[in-house]
Short mmCIF file of C-alpha atoms and ligand atoms in Angstrom, two decimals:
data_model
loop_
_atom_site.label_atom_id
_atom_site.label_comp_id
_atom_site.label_asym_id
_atom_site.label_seq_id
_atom_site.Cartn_x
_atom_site.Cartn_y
_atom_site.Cartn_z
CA UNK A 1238 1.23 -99.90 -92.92
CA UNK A 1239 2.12 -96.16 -93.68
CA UNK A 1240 -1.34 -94.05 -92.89
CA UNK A 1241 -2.69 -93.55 -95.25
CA UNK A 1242 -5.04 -96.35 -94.45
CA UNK A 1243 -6.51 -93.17 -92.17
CA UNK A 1244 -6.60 -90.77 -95.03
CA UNK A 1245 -8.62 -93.07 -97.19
CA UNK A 1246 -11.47 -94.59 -94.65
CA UNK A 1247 -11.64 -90.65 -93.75
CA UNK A 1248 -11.86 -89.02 -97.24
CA UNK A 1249 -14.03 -91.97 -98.33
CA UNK A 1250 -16.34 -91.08 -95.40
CA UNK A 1251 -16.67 -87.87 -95.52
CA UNK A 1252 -17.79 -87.97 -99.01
CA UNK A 1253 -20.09 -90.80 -98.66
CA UNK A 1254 -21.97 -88.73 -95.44
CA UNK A 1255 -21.28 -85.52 -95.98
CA UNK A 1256 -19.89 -84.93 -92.24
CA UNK A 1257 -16.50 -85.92 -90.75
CA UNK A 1258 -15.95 -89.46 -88.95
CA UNK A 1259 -15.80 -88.90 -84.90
CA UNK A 1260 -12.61 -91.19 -85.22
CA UNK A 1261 -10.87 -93.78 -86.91
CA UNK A 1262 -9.62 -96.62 -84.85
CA UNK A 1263 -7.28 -99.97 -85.85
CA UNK A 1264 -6.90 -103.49 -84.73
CA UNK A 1265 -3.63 -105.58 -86.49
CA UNK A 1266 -3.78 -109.35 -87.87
CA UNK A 1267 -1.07 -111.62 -86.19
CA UNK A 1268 1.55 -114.27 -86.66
CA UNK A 1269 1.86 -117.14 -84.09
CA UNK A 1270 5.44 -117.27 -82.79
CA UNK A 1271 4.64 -120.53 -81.12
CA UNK A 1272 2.14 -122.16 -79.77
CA UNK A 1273 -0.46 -123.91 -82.08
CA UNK A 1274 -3.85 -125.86 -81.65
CA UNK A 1275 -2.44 -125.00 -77.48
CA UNK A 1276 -6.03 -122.54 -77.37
CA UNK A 1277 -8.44 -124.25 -76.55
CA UNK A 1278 -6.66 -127.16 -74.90
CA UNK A 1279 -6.24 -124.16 -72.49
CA UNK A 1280 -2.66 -124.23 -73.22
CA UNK A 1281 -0.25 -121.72 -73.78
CA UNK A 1282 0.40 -119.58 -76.99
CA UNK A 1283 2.67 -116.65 -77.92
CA UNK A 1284 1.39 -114.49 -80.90
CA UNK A 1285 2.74 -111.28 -81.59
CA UNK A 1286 0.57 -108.41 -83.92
CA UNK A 1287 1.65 -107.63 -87.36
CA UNK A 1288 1.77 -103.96 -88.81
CA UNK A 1289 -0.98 -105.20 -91.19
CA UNK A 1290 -4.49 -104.05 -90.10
CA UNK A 1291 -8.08 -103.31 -90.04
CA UNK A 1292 -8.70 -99.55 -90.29
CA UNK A 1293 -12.31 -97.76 -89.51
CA UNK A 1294 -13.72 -94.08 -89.64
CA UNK A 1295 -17.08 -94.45 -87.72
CA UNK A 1296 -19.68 -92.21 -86.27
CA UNK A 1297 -22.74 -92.43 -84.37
CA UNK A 1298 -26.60 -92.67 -85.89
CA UNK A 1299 -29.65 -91.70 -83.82
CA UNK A 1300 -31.07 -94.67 -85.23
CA UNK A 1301 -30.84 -98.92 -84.31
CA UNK A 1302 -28.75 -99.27 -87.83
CA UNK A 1303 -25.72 -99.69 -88.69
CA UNK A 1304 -24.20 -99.38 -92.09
CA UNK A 1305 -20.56 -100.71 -92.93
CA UNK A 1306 -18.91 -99.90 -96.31
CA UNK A 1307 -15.51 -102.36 -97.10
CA UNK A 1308 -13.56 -100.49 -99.59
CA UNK A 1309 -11.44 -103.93 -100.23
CA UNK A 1310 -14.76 -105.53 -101.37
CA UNK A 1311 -16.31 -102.20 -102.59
CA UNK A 1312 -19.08 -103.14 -100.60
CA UNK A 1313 -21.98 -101.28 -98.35
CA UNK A 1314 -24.13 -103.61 -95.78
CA UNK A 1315 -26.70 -102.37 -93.37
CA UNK A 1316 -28.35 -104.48 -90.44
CA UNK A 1317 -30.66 -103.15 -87.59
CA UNK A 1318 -30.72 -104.32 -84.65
CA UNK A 1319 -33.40 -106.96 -85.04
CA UNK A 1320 -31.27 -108.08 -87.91
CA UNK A 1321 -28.29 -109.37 -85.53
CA UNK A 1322 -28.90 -113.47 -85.73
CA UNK A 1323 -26.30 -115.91 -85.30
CA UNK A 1324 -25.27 -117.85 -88.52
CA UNK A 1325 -25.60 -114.09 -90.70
CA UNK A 1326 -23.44 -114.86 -93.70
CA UNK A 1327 -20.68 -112.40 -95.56
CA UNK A 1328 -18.00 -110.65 -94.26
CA UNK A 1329 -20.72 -108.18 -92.58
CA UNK A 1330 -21.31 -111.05 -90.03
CA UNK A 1331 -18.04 -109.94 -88.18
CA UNK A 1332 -19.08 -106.33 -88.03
CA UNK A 1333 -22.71 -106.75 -87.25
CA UNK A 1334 -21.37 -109.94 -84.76
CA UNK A 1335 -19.63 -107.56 -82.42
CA UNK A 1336 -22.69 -105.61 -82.13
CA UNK A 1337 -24.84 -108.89 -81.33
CA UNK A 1338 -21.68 -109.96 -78.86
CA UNK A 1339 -21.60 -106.26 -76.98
CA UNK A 1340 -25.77 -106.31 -76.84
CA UNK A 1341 -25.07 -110.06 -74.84
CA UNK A 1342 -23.02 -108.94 -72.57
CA UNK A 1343 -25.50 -106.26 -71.25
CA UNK A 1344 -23.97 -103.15 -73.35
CA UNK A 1345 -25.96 -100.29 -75.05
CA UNK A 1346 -24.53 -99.96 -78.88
CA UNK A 1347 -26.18 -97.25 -80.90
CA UNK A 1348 -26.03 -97.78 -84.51
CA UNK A 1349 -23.45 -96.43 -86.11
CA UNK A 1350 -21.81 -95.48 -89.35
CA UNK A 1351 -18.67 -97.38 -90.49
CA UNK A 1352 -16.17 -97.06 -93.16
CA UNK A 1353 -13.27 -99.84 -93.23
CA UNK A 1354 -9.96 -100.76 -95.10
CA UNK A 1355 -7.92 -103.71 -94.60
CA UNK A 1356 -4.32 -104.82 -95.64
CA UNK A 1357 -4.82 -108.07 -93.75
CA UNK A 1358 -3.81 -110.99 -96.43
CA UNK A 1359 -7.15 -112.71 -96.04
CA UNK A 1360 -7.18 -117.02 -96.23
CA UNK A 1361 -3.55 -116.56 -95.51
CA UNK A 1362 -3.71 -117.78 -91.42
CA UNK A 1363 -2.79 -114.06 -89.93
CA UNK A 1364 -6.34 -113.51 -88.61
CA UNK A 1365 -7.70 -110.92 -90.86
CA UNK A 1366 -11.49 -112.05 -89.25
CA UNK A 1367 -9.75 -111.05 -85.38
CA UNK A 1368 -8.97 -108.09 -86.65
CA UNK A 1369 -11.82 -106.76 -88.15
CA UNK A 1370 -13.59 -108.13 -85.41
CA UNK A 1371 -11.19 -106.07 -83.01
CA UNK A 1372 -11.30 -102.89 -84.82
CA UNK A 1373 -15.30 -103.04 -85.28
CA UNK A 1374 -15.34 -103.75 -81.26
CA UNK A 1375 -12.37 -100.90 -80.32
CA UNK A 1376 -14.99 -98.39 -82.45
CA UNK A 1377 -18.04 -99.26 -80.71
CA UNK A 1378 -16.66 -99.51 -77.54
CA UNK A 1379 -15.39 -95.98 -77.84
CA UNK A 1380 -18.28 -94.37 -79.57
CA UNK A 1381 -20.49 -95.56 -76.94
CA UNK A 1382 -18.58 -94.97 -74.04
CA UNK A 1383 -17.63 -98.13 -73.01
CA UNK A 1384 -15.02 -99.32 -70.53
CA UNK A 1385 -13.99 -102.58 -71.39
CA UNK A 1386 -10.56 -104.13 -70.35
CA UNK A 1387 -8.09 -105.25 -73.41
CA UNK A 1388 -8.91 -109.21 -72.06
CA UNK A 1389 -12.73 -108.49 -72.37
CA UNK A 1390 -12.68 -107.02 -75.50
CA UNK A 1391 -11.25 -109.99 -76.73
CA UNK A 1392 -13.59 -112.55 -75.14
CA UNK A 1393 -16.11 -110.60 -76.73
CA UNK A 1394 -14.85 -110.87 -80.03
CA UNK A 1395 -14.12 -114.24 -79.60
CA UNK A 1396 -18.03 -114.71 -78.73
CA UNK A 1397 -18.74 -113.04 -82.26
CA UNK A 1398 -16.41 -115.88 -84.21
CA UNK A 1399 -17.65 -118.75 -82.27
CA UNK A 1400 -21.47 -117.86 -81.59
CA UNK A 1401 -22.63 -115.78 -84.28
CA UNK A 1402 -20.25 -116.50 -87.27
CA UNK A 1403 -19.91 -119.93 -85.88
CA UNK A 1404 -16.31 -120.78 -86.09
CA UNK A 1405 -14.92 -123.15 -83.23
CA UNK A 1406 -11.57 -121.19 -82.35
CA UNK A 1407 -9.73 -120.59 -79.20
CA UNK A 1408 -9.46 -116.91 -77.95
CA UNK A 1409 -5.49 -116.78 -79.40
CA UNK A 1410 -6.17 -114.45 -82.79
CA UNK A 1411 -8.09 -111.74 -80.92
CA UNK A 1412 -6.19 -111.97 -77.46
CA UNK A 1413 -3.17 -111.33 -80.42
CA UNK A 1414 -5.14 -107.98 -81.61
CA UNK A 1415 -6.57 -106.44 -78.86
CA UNK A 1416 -3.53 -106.96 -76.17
CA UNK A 1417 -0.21 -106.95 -78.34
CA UNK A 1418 2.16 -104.03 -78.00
CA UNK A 1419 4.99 -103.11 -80.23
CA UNK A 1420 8.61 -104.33 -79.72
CA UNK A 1421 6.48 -107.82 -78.15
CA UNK A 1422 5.26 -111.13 -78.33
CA UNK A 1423 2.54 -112.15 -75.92
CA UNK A 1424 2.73 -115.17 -73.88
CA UNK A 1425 -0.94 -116.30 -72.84
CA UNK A 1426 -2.37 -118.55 -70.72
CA UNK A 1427 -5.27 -119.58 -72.31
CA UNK A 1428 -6.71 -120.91 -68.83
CA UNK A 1429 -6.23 -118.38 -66.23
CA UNK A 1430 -5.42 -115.67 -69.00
CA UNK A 1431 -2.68 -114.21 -67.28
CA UNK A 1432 -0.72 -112.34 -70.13
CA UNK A 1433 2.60 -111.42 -70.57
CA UNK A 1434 4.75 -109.11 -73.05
CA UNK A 1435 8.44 -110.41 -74.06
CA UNK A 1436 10.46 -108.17 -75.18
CA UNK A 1437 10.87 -109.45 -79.00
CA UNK A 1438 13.91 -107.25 -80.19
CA UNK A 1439 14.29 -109.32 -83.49
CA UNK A 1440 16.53 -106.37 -85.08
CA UNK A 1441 18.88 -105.82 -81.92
CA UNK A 1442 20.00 -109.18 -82.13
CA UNK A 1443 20.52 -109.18 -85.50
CA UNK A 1444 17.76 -111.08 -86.60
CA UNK A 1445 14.85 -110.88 -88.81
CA UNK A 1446 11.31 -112.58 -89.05
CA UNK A 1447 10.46 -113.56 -92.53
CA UNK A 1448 6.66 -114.49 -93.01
CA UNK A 1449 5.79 -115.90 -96.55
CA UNK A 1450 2.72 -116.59 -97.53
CA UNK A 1451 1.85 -120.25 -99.70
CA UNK A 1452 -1.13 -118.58 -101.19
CA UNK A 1453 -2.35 -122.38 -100.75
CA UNK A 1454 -6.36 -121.78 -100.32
CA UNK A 1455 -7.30 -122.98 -96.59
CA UNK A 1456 -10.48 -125.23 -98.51
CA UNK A 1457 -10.45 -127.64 -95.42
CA UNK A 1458 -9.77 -125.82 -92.84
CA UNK A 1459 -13.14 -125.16 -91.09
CA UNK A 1460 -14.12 -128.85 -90.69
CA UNK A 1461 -10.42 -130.05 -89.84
CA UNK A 1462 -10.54 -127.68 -87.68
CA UNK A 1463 -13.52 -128.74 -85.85
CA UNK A 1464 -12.06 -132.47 -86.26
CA UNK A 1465 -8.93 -131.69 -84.07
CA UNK A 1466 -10.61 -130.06 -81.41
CA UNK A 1467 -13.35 -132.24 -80.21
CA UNK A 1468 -10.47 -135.42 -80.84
CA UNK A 1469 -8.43 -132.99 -78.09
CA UNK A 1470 -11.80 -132.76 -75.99
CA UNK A 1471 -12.20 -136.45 -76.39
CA UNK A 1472 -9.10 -137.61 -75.31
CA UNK A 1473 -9.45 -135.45 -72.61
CA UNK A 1474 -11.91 -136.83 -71.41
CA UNK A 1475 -10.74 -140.54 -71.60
CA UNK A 1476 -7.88 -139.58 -69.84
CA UNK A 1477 -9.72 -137.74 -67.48
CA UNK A 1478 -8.69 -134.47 -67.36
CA UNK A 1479 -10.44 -131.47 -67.82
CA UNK A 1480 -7.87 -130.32 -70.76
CA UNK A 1481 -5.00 -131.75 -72.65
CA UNK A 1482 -3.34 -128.62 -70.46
CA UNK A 1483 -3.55 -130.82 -67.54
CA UNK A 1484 -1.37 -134.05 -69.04
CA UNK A 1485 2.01 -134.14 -66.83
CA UNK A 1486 3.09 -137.22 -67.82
CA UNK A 1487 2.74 -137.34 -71.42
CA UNK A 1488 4.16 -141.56 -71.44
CA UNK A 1489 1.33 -142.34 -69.04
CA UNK A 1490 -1.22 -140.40 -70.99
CA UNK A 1491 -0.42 -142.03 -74.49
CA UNK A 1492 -0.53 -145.79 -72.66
CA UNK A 1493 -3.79 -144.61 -72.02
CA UNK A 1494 -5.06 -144.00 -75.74
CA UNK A 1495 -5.18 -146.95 -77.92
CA UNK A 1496 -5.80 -144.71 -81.07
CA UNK A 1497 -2.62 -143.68 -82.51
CA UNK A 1498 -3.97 -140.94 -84.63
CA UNK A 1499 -5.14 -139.86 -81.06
CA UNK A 1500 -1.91 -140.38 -79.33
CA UNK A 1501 -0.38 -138.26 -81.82
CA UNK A 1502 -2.76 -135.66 -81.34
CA UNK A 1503 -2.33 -135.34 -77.97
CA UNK A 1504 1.42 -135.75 -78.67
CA UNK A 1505 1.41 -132.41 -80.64
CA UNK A 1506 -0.75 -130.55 -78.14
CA UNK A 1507 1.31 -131.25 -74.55
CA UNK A 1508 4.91 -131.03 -76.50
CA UNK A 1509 3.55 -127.69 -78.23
CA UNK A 1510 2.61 -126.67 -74.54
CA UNK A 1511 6.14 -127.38 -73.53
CA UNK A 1512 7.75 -125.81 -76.21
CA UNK A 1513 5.90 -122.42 -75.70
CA UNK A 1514 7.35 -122.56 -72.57
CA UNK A 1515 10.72 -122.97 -73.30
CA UNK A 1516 10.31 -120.26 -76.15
CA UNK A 1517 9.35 -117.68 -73.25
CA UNK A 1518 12.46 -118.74 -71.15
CA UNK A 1519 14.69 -118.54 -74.51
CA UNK A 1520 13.64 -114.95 -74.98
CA UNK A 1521 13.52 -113.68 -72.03
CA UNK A 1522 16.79 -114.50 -70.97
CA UNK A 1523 18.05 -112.96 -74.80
CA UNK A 1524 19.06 -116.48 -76.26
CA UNK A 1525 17.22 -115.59 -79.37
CA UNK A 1526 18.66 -117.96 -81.61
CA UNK A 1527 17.90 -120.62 -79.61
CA UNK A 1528 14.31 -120.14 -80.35
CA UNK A 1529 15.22 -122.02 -84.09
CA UNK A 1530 15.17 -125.71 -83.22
CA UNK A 1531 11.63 -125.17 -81.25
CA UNK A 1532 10.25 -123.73 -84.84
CA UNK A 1533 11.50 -126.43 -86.58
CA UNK A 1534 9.94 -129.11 -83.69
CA UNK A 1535 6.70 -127.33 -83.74
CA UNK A 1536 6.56 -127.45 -87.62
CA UNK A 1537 7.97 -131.38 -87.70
CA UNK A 1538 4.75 -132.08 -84.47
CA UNK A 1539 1.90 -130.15 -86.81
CA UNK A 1540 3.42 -132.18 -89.59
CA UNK A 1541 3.36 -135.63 -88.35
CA UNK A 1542 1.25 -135.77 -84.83
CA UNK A 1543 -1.25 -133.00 -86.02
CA UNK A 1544 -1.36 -133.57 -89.47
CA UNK A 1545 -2.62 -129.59 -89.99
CA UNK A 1546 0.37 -128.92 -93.01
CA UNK A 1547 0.20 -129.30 -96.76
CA UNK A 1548 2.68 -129.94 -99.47
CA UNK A 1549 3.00 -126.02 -100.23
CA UNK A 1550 3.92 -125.12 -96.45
CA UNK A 1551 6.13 -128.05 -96.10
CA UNK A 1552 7.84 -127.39 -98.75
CA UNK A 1553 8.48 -123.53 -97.87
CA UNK A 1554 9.67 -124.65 -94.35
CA UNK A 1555 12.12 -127.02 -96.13
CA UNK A 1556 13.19 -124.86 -98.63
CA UNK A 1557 13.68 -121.89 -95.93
CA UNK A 1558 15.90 -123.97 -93.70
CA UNK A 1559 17.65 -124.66 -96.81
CA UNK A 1560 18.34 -121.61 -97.62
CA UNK A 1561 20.12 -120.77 -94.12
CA UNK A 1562 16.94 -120.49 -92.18
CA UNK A 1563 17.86 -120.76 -88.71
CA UNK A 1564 14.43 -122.28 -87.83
CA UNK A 1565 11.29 -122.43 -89.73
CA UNK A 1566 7.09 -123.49 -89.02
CA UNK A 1567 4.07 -123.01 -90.11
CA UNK A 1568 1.82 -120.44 -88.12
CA UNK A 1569 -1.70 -120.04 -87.58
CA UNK A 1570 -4.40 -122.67 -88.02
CA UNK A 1571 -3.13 -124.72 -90.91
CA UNK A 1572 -3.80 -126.45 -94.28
CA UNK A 1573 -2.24 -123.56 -95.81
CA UNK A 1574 -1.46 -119.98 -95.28
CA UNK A 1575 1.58 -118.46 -94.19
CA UNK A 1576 5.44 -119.45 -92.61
CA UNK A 1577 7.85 -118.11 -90.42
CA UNK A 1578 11.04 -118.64 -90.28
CA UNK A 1579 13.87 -116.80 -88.04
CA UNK A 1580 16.94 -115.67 -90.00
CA UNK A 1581 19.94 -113.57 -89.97
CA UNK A 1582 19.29 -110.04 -90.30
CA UNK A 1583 19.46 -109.11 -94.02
CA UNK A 1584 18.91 -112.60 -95.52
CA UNK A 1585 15.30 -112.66 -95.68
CA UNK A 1586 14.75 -111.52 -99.48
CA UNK A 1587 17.42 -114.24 -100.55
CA UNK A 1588 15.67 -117.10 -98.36
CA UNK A 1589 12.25 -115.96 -99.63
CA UNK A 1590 13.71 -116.25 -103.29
CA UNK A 1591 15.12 -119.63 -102.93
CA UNK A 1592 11.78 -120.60 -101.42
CA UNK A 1593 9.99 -118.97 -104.29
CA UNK A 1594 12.04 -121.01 -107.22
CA UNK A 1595 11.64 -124.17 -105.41
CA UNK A 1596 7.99 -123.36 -106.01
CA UNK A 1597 8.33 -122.57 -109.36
CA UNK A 1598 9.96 -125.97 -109.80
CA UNK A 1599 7.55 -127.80 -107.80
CA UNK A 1600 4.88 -126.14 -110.44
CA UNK A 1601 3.17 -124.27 -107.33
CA UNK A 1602 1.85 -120.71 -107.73
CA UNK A 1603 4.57 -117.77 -106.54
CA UNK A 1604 4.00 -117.09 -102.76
CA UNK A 1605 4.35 -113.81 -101.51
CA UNK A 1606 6.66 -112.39 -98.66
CA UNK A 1607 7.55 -109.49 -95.89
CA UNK A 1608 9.81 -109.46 -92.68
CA UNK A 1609 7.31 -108.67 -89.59
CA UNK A 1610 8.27 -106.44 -87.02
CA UNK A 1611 6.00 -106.74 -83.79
CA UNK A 1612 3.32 -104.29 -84.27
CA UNK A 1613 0.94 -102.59 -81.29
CA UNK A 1614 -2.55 -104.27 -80.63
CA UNK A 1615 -6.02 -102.96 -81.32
CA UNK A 1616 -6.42 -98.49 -80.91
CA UNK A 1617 -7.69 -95.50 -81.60
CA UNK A 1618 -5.61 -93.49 -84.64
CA UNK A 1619 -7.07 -90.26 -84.61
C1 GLA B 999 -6.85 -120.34 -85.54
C2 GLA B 999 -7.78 -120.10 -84.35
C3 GLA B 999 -6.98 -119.91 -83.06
C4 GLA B 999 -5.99 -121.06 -82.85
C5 GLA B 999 -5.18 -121.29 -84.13
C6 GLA B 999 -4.30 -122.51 -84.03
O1 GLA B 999 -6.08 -119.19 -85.79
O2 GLA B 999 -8.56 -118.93 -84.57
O3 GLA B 999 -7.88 -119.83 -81.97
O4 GLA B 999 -6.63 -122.22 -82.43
O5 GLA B 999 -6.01 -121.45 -85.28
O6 GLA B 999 -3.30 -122.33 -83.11
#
């Protein structure tokens, strides 16, 4: 995004109060290189942030309120602090959830005044919720003087999604926002969060990460969701260990399991483990293409072991490869939303096309498209 994401939360707040914003700060949506449904398995995952955003002019009130204005829904909410109760519904709950999640963990938040824009595709699987969740926290935690680490912040905004907006998810989307930095992916350890940035120089070696977005509507996403996760936690616990992370000898494990919808769960979750790995190795030791044919096996395991992709995704990750896509998946949670897929520098507009009349023949509405560089992680602007 150009800024003038910061001229417009800063024009629109200063006529709205009267008085200038003490800042504006920023926190980016992501795209999941690889690495999915690995979260909370406490596996391994390696997002990197997207140059799409959540932008915010705030400023202090001597009072307990807070009032946040969305110019993308052309909407003004205000909550005080006896207000803040898990399960709040509306898009407000992520704002006034951070506030709730920073009050739990012992810090003093003085209500505040915010003013927010977003060019995060929303439904689309590149976190837009993580990173309004991110920016609302980088704010706060800077208006009030806070020193929180990058890992924290996260945690904490993760505690907003799962306790107070009540979404089961792993700590992956805002570990993505709050800790990226440009030119890199971040490899995670979603156990002992040890984090790493690798070097993701997609241009230099004359290659380019197309993301396209199906458009599809994520309608079932919140109960599959849930679905997968506690059939991870329960074959965990048949096979006795304290997360799919721990299966070493994946054989063994599935001769354990006599469901094979579960097998192939757990199938997905400790060869998507593996595969991360690899991926790291790949890049760091610049074999960049050879990242391709772990896309495509993530994509074919969320396909047929997780069963988390549609018709509309499948078909774009077909119709990508193709078109000359070296390698191709879907990222982010599923049952919809976006692709990836690696390709030669200069050939993403012509892959997106081909993908694009395929779904005009397959009678599916016209997905939308950009190349994403890695972007830097949650920060003040100005
Ligand atoms: C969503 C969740 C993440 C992660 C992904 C799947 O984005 O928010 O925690 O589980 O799905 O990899």
């Amino acid at each position: 995004m150009s800024d003038t994401d910061i001229e417009t939360v800063t024009a629109d707040f200063n006529s709205r109060f009267g008085r200038s914003p003490a800042g504006v700060w920023a926190a980016p949506g992501r795209v999941n290189l690889i690495g999915e449904h690995t979260d909370y398995n406490d596996g391994f995952v390696m997002p990197y942030a997207l140059p799409h955003r959540v932008t915010i002019a705030a400023e202090q009130r001597s009072d307990d309120t807070w009032t946040v204005t969305s110019l993308n829904n052309n909407d003004t909410q205000t909550f005080t602090r006896s207000e803040l109760v898990p399960g709040m519904k509306g898009w407000q709950a992520y704002v006034a959830g951070v506030v709730w999640a920073l009050a739990e963990a012992g810090h003093t938040v003085a209500g505040a005044d915010l003013v927010l824009t977003s060019d995060v595709p929303v439904g689309a699987g590149l976190s837009s919720s993580a990173a309004l969740e991110c920016a609302t926290l980088t704010a706060l935690a800077d208006l009030n003087e806070l020193e929180i680490a990058p890992l924290e912040r996260a945690k904490l905004a993760r505690r907003c999604e799962n306790d107070f907006v009540g979404a089961p998810t792993g700590l992956m989307d805002q570990a993505a926002s709050t800790m990226c930095t440009s030119a890199n992916a971040l490899f995670l350890d979603c156990r002992t969060f040890g984090a790493d940035q690798v070097p993701l120089d997609l241009a230099g070696e004359g290659l380019e990460m197309l993301v396209l977005d199906t458009r599809t509507p994520h309608a079932l996403v919140d109960s599959e969701y849930a679905t997968r996760r506690s059939s991870c936690e329960q074959a965990a616990q048949i096979l006795g260990v304290a997360a799919l992370r721990d299966v070493d000898d994946l054989d063994a494990a599935l001769q354990q399991l006599d469901d094979d919808e579960m097998r192939r769960r757990v199938r997905h979750v400790v060869s998507e483990n593996a595969r991360v790995l690899e991926a790291v190795e790949v890049l760091q030791s610049g074999r960049f293409r050879e990242l391709a044919p772990l896309l495509d096996a993530s994509h074919q395991s969320m396909r047929d072991d997780f069963e988390i992709t549609v018709p509309t995704v499948d078909l774009a990750v077909e119709s990508a490869r193709q078109a000359g896509a070296l390698g191709a998946r879907m990222t982010g949670g599923g049952f919809g939303g976006c692709i990836i897929a690696l390709v030669e520098g200069g050939r993403s507009a012509a892959v997106a096309q081909h993908i694009t009349d395929r779904f005009a023949e397959a009678g599916f509405d016209q997905p939308s498209h950009f190349v994403a560089l890695p972007s830097p992680g949650a920060r003040r602007l100005v």
